[in-house]
Amino acid sequence: MKVIKVKNYDELSKVAASIIAAQVINNPQSVLGLATGSTPIGAYKNLVCAYNDGLLDFSNVKSINLDEYCGLSGENDQSYRYFMNDNLFNHVNIDKNNTFVPDGTAEDSEAECERYEALCESLGYADLQLLGIGHNGHIGFNEPASAFAAKTHCVKLQESTINANSRLFEKKEDVPTSAFTMGIGTILKAKKILLIGGADKKEIIEKAIYGDVTPEVPASALQLHKDVTVIYVAE
Ligand code: PGA
């Protein structure tokens, strides 16, 4: 595991973007595993700048996102599909037909999980998977549990996650209570993993990377992967 400590969010975003940019330059047909949340926004901004400067070409890139709220369509501005369009896809030359997010409106959730896992498999999983982390150690929406989930599944969100995410909604009641997420197994199939966290995630990141490997801290599973880079703000 490669651990990079940075001084602030600006540096975090620049270093993360440079790793993603290098991936795209080295393999223009990369499958990028992408994440939502506040943490990656700065990295996406840096990627858009690099694209505008003519340094990056996303025309042959494909992407698979970690997760999506159940019940929200891509037009809903709280959906993760909307987030990805708004923060990255609308600003670079990626073909949106090559960008994949679980379908939050799927009625048969089991079928949607199977479809999404099969899709990830058909793409060979991510060449580089970007991850944020929750204060409870979740990655994607893999909440602390008694076992690591192998595949894409539907989860009931923990109260702490609903509270954390309610800052982005008008009222807490509007936050969906369940979500589709890649499993820990799906995430670990990525060829490379990049975990990023701001200053408020220092404690949980250190617990995840130096503590016991346990499904109670889902991100601790990353210790089992052979090519993980962790960048976090630590002063
Ligand atoms: P955040 O969320 O980047 O908005 O803090 C990360 C996560 O919960 O995975």
Short mmCIF file of C-alpha atoms and ligand atoms in Angstrom, two decimals:
data_model
loop_
_atom_site.label_atom_id
_atom_site.label_comp_id
_atom_site.label_asym_id
_atom_site.label_seq_id
_atom_site.Cartn_x
_atom_site.Cartn_y
_atom_site.Cartn_z
CA MET A 1 0.00 0.00 0.00
CA LYS A 2 1.34 3.43 -0.93
CA VAL A 3 0.40 6.16 1.53
CA ILE A 4 0.69 9.83 0.59
CA LYS A 5 0.00 12.45 3.25
CA VAL A 6 -0.83 15.89 1.95
CA LYS A 7 -1.26 19.27 3.64
CA ASN A 8 -4.67 20.32 2.45
CA TYR A 9 -7.66 19.62 0.20
CA ASP A 10 -6.14 21.50 -2.71
CA GLU A 11 -3.08 19.27 -2.71
CA LEU A 12 -5.24 16.17 -2.21
CA SER A 13 -7.27 17.08 -5.29
CA LYS A 14 -4.21 17.80 -7.43
CA VAL A 15 -2.37 14.59 -6.53
CA ALA A 16 -5.52 12.46 -6.98
CA ALA A 17 -6.24 14.07 -10.36
CA SER A 18 -2.66 13.52 -11.51
CA ILE A 19 -2.94 9.78 -10.75
CA ILE A 20 -6.25 9.52 -12.64
CA ALA A 21 -4.82 11.60 -15.51
CA ALA A 22 -1.77 9.33 -15.72
CA GLN A 23 -4.10 6.33 -15.94
CA VAL A 24 -6.00 7.87 -18.86
CA ILE A 25 -2.81 8.93 -20.66
CA ASN A 26 -1.16 5.52 -20.24
CA ASN A 27 -4.30 3.67 -21.29
CA PRO A 28 -6.76 5.85 -23.23
CA GLN A 29 -9.25 2.95 -23.12
CA SER A 30 -9.24 2.76 -19.35
CA VAL A 31 -12.26 1.74 -17.35
CA LEU A 32 -12.36 4.28 -14.52
CA GLY A 33 -14.20 3.34 -11.34
CA LEU A 34 -15.62 6.62 -10.07
CA ALA A 35 -16.96 7.91 -6.78
CA THR A 36 -19.31 10.65 -5.65
CA GLY A 37 -19.40 12.76 -2.48
CA SER A 38 -17.69 16.01 -1.52
CA THR A 39 -14.17 14.59 -1.47
CA PRO A 40 -13.63 13.87 -5.20
CA ILE A 41 -15.10 17.17 -6.44
CA GLY A 42 -11.70 18.92 -6.41
CA ALA A 43 -10.05 16.05 -8.27
CA TYR A 44 -12.77 16.18 -10.93
CA LYS A 45 -12.26 19.96 -11.27
CA ASN A 46 -8.55 19.38 -11.87
CA LEU A 47 -9.33 16.73 -14.49
CA VAL A 48 -11.67 19.14 -16.28
CA CYS A 49 -8.89 21.78 -16.26
CA ALA A 50 -6.41 19.28 -17.68
CA TYR A 51 -8.94 18.37 -20.37
CA ASN A 52 -9.50 22.05 -21.22
CA ASP A 53 -5.74 22.47 -21.50
CA GLY A 54 -5.72 19.70 -24.13
CA LEU A 55 -3.86 17.24 -21.91
CA LEU A 56 -6.53 14.55 -21.64
CA ASP A 57 -8.75 12.67 -24.05
CA PHE A 58 -11.71 10.78 -22.56
CA SER A 59 -13.21 9.71 -25.89
CA ASN A 60 -12.30 6.06 -25.37
CA VAL A 61 -12.64 5.98 -21.60
CA LYS A 62 -15.42 4.01 -19.94
CA SER A 63 -16.57 4.47 -16.36
CA ILE A 64 -18.38 2.48 -13.72
CA ASN A 65 -19.65 4.23 -10.60
CA LEU A 66 -19.67 2.72 -7.16
CA ASP A 67 -23.24 3.34 -6.13
CA GLU A 68 -26.62 5.03 -6.53
CA TYR A 69 -29.53 5.84 -4.26
CA CYS A 70 -32.57 3.60 -4.69
CA GLY A 71 -35.56 5.52 -5.93
CA LEU A 72 -33.77 8.44 -7.60
CA SER A 73 -33.68 8.85 -11.37
CA GLY A 74 -30.69 10.34 -13.15
CA GLU A 75 -32.60 13.60 -13.62
CA ASN A 76 -32.93 14.07 -9.86
CA ASP A 77 -30.22 16.51 -8.83
CA GLN A 78 -29.50 14.41 -5.73
CA SER A 79 -28.76 11.29 -7.75
CA TYR A 80 -25.23 10.13 -8.28
CA ARG A 81 -25.81 9.98 -12.04
CA TYR A 82 -26.66 13.68 -11.94
CA PHE A 83 -23.58 14.38 -9.77
CA MET A 84 -21.28 12.64 -12.25
CA ASN A 85 -22.75 14.48 -15.24
CA ASP A 86 -22.56 17.79 -13.40
CA ASN A 87 -19.05 17.42 -11.96
CA LEU A 88 -17.26 15.58 -14.75
CA PHE A 89 -19.05 14.04 -17.71
CA ASN A 90 -20.69 17.24 -19.01
CA HIS A 91 -17.29 18.97 -19.11
CA VAL A 92 -15.09 16.42 -20.90
CA ASN A 93 -15.35 14.42 -24.13
CA ILE A 94 -16.42 11.15 -22.55
CA ASP A 95 -19.24 9.38 -24.41
CA LYS A 96 -22.07 9.24 -21.85
CA ASN A 97 -23.14 5.90 -23.34
CA ASN A 98 -19.87 4.57 -21.93
CA THR A 99 -20.56 5.82 -18.42
CA PHE A 100 -22.37 3.47 -16.06
CA VAL A 101 -24.12 4.05 -12.74
CA PRO A 102 -26.61 1.62 -11.14
CA ASP A 103 -30.20 2.46 -12.13
CA GLY A 104 -31.78 3.92 -9.00
CA THR A 105 -35.25 3.54 -10.51
CA ALA A 106 -34.97 -0.21 -11.14
CA GLU A 107 -38.03 -1.91 -9.68
CA ASP A 108 -36.51 -5.34 -9.37
CA SER A 109 -33.53 -4.55 -7.17
CA GLU A 110 -32.11 -8.05 -7.27
CA ALA A 111 -32.15 -8.05 -11.07
CA GLU A 112 -30.49 -4.61 -11.11
CA CYS A 113 -27.70 -5.82 -8.83
CA GLU A 114 -27.09 -8.81 -11.07
CA ARG A 115 -27.19 -6.65 -14.20
CA TYR A 116 -24.71 -4.14 -12.77
CA GLU A 117 -22.28 -6.76 -11.51
CA ALA A 118 -22.39 -8.52 -14.90
CA LEU A 119 -21.77 -5.18 -16.61
CA CYS A 120 -18.70 -4.50 -14.42
CA GLU A 121 -17.46 -8.00 -15.15
CA SER A 122 -17.99 -7.59 -18.90
CA LEU A 123 -15.83 -4.46 -18.80
CA GLY A 124 -13.12 -6.34 -16.90
CA TYR A 125 -13.84 -4.28 -13.75
CA ALA A 126 -12.08 -0.96 -13.12
CA ASP A 127 -8.51 -0.32 -14.21
CA LEU A 128 -8.40 2.35 -11.52
CA GLN A 129 -11.07 2.63 -8.81
CA LEU A 130 -11.38 5.96 -7.00
CA LEU A 131 -12.83 5.75 -3.48
CA GLY A 132 -13.92 8.19 -0.81
CA ILE A 133 -14.58 6.90 2.70
CA GLY A 134 -17.37 7.46 5.22
CA HIS A 135 -16.70 8.35 8.85
CA ASN A 136 -17.87 4.83 9.68
CA GLY A 137 -15.36 3.33 7.24
CA HIS A 138 -17.79 2.64 4.43
CA ILE A 139 -16.57 2.51 0.84
CA GLY A 140 -19.21 2.84 -1.83
CA PHE A 141 -22.24 2.21 0.36
CA ASN A 142 -20.74 -0.88 2.00
CA GLU A 143 -21.71 -0.08 5.55
CA PRO A 144 -20.10 -1.76 8.59
CA ALA A 145 -21.48 -5.31 8.68
CA SER A 146 -20.80 -8.79 9.89
CA ALA A 147 -19.35 -9.91 6.55
CA PHE A 148 -17.80 -8.34 3.44
CA ALA A 149 -20.28 -8.32 0.55
CA ALA A 150 -18.88 -9.96 -2.55
CA LYS A 151 -20.99 -8.39 -5.25
CA THR A 152 -23.24 -5.47 -6.15
CA HIS A 153 -26.14 -5.46 -3.71
CA CYS A 154 -28.84 -3.28 -2.24
CA VAL A 155 -28.12 -1.87 1.23
CA LYS A 156 -30.08 -0.15 3.92
CA LEU A 157 -28.15 2.97 4.86
CA GLN A 158 -27.01 3.50 8.43
CA GLU A 159 -28.47 6.37 10.40
CA SER A 160 -25.00 8.01 10.54
CA THR A 161 -24.73 7.89 6.74
CA ILE A 162 -28.24 9.32 6.31
CA ASN A 163 -27.35 12.11 8.75
CA ALA A 164 -24.04 12.84 6.98
CA ASN A 165 -25.71 12.95 3.57
CA SER A 166 -28.70 14.99 4.74
CA ARG A 167 -26.54 18.12 4.46
CA LEU A 168 -27.03 17.89 0.71
CA PHE A 169 -30.83 17.51 0.86
CA GLU A 170 -33.53 20.02 1.78
CA LYS A 171 -34.76 17.85 4.63
CA LYS A 172 -33.49 14.68 6.25
CA GLU A 173 -36.71 12.87 5.25
CA ASP A 174 -35.70 13.36 1.61
CA VAL A 175 -32.54 11.25 1.96
CA PRO A 176 -33.14 7.81 0.44
CA THR A 177 -32.77 5.04 3.00
CA SER A 178 -31.34 2.42 0.67
CA ALA A 179 -28.87 2.28 -2.17
CA PHE A 180 -27.28 0.04 -4.77
CA THR A 181 -23.57 -0.43 -4.27
CA MET A 182 -20.75 -2.43 -5.70
CA GLY A 183 -19.69 -5.03 -3.16
CA ILE A 184 -16.30 -5.08 -1.47
CA GLY A 185 -15.49 -7.97 -3.80
CA THR A 186 -16.43 -5.87 -6.84
CA ILE A 187 -14.18 -3.04 -5.61
CA LEU A 188 -11.26 -5.39 -4.91
CA LYS A 189 -11.43 -6.67 -8.51
CA ALA A 190 -10.16 -3.27 -9.68
CA LYS A 191 -6.58 -3.45 -10.93
CA LYS A 192 -5.60 -0.33 -8.96
CA ILE A 193 -7.37 1.49 -6.15
CA LEU A 194 -7.04 5.12 -5.08
CA LEU A 195 -8.56 6.04 -1.70
CA ILE A 196 -8.80 9.73 -0.84
CA GLY A 197 -9.86 11.57 2.29
CA GLY A 198 -9.85 15.10 3.68
CA ALA A 199 -8.73 16.14 7.16
CA ASP A 200 -11.95 14.88 8.77
CA LYS A 201 -11.20 11.35 7.51
CA LYS A 202 -7.66 11.06 8.93
CA GLU A 203 -8.71 8.96 11.91
CA ILE A 204 -10.88 6.47 10.02
CA ILE A 205 -8.34 6.15 7.19
CA GLU A 206 -5.57 5.30 9.64
CA LYS A 207 -7.85 2.78 11.36
CA ALA A 208 -8.71 1.22 7.99
CA ILE A 209 -5.17 0.93 6.69
CA TYR A 210 -3.28 0.12 9.91
CA GLY A 211 -5.97 -1.59 12.02
CA ASP A 212 -7.52 -5.05 11.85
CA VAL A 213 -9.11 -6.24 8.62
CA THR A 214 -12.76 -6.48 9.61
CA PRO A 215 -16.14 -5.95 7.94
CA GLU A 216 -16.87 -3.60 10.87
CA VAL A 217 -14.49 -1.23 9.03
CA PRO A 218 -15.31 -1.99 5.39
CA ALA A 219 -12.35 0.01 4.01
CA SER A 220 -9.96 -2.25 5.94
CA ALA A 221 -10.53 -4.80 3.13
CA LEU A 222 -8.24 -2.63 1.01
CA GLN A 223 -5.33 -4.12 2.96
CA LEU A 224 -6.02 -7.31 0.99
CA HIS A 225 -5.41 -5.63 -2.39
CA LYS A 226 -1.97 -5.47 -3.93
CA ASP A 227 -2.12 -2.04 -5.62
CA VAL A 228 -3.69 0.59 -3.38
CA THR A 229 -2.69 4.23 -3.07
CA VAL A 230 -4.10 6.23 -0.16
CA ILE A 231 -3.92 10.02 -0.15
CA TYR A 232 -5.19 11.91 2.85
CA VAL A 233 -4.85 15.24 4.57
CA ALA A 234 -2.67 14.86 7.67
CA GLU A 235 -0.90 17.75 9.27
P1 PGA B 1 -17.76 12.58 1.33
O1 PGA B 1 -18.33 11.12 1.37
O2 PGA B 1 -16.69 12.62 0.28
O3 PGA B 1 -18.94 13.43 0.96
O4 PGA B 1 -17.22 12.87 2.70
C1 PGA B 1 -17.47 10.04 1.23
C2 PGA B 1 -18.24 8.77 1.45
O5 PGA B 1 -19.16 8.76 2.27
O6 PGA B 1 -17.90 7.78 0.80
#
